[in-house]
Amino acid sequence: EVQLVESGGGLVKPGGSLRLSCAAPGFTFSAYNMNWVRQAPGRGLEWVSSVRSSSTHIFYADSVKGRFTISRDDAKQSLYLQMNSLRVEDTAVYYCARTNWGDWNFDLWGRGTLVTVSS
Amino acid sequence: QSALTQPASVSGSPGQSITISCTGTSSDVGGYNYVCWYQQHPGKAPKLMIYDVTNRPSGVSNRFSGSKSGNTASLTISGLQAEDEADYYCSSYTGRNVVFGGGTNLIVL
């Protein structure tokens, strides 16, 4: 089945680190650009980061640049987000999303994993 | 960049048509034909409903349509159904990356 399954969320203290994973079975992962999008509780969607196929280009939102690192392992059909120096305002559900029909159309989403940054 | 501007809520009765607006600038909505619309039911992941302003992915009802005029994009839902009640988000390419709207809560009366 074509799907995206996120894992790795949890409770972390400000300044801490967390690594999110996204498993992507059911389709040729290497052919697609992949993304992380987050949603703070009760708030709207916010794009976080994108990685092109073959990791040729990587993009970050200004709010996470220098603290978060996106990566992919095509052999494992997986996407990752290493989050360092976490802040309270990083608290959100983090979604893994696939790009299709262009560079910024997110056609497949996971169910999300909750990251809570609190002391 | 700032989020795109959407009305906080829109309502309509079953069978009616409604339109949700998404206002940006000439640097995003007005500058590119790369506007998307997503539907999100409570506690669920977003679902792509419209891409590249007017295109519908396979499986999305033709009751959903998109358009754009200047710096404002619009999502129209015709023949409203109870299952359409959800939050709707627009997004646009900005020349560097993508920005989302603040979301619109659609209430089916």
PDB file of N, CA and C in Angstrom, chain A residues 27 55 93:
ATOM      1  N   PHE A  27       5.807   2.770  -3.074  1.00  0.00           N
ATOM      2  CA  PHE A  27       6.076   3.534  -4.295  1.00  0.00           C
ATOM      3  C   PHE A  27       7.585   3.720  -4.429  1.00  0.00           C
ATOM      4  N   SER A  55      18.783  13.927  -3.412  1.00  0.00           N
ATOM      5  CA  SER A  55      19.324  14.937  -2.481  1.00  0.00           C
ATOM      6  C   SER A  55      20.088  16.044  -3.189  1.00  0.00           C
ATOM      7  N   VAL A  93       2.558  18.911  15.347  1.00  0.00           N
ATOM      8  CA  VAL A  93       2.512  17.628  14.639  1.00  0.00           C
ATOM      9  C   VAL A  93       3.338  17.809  13.374  1.00  0.00           C
TER      10      VAL A  93
END
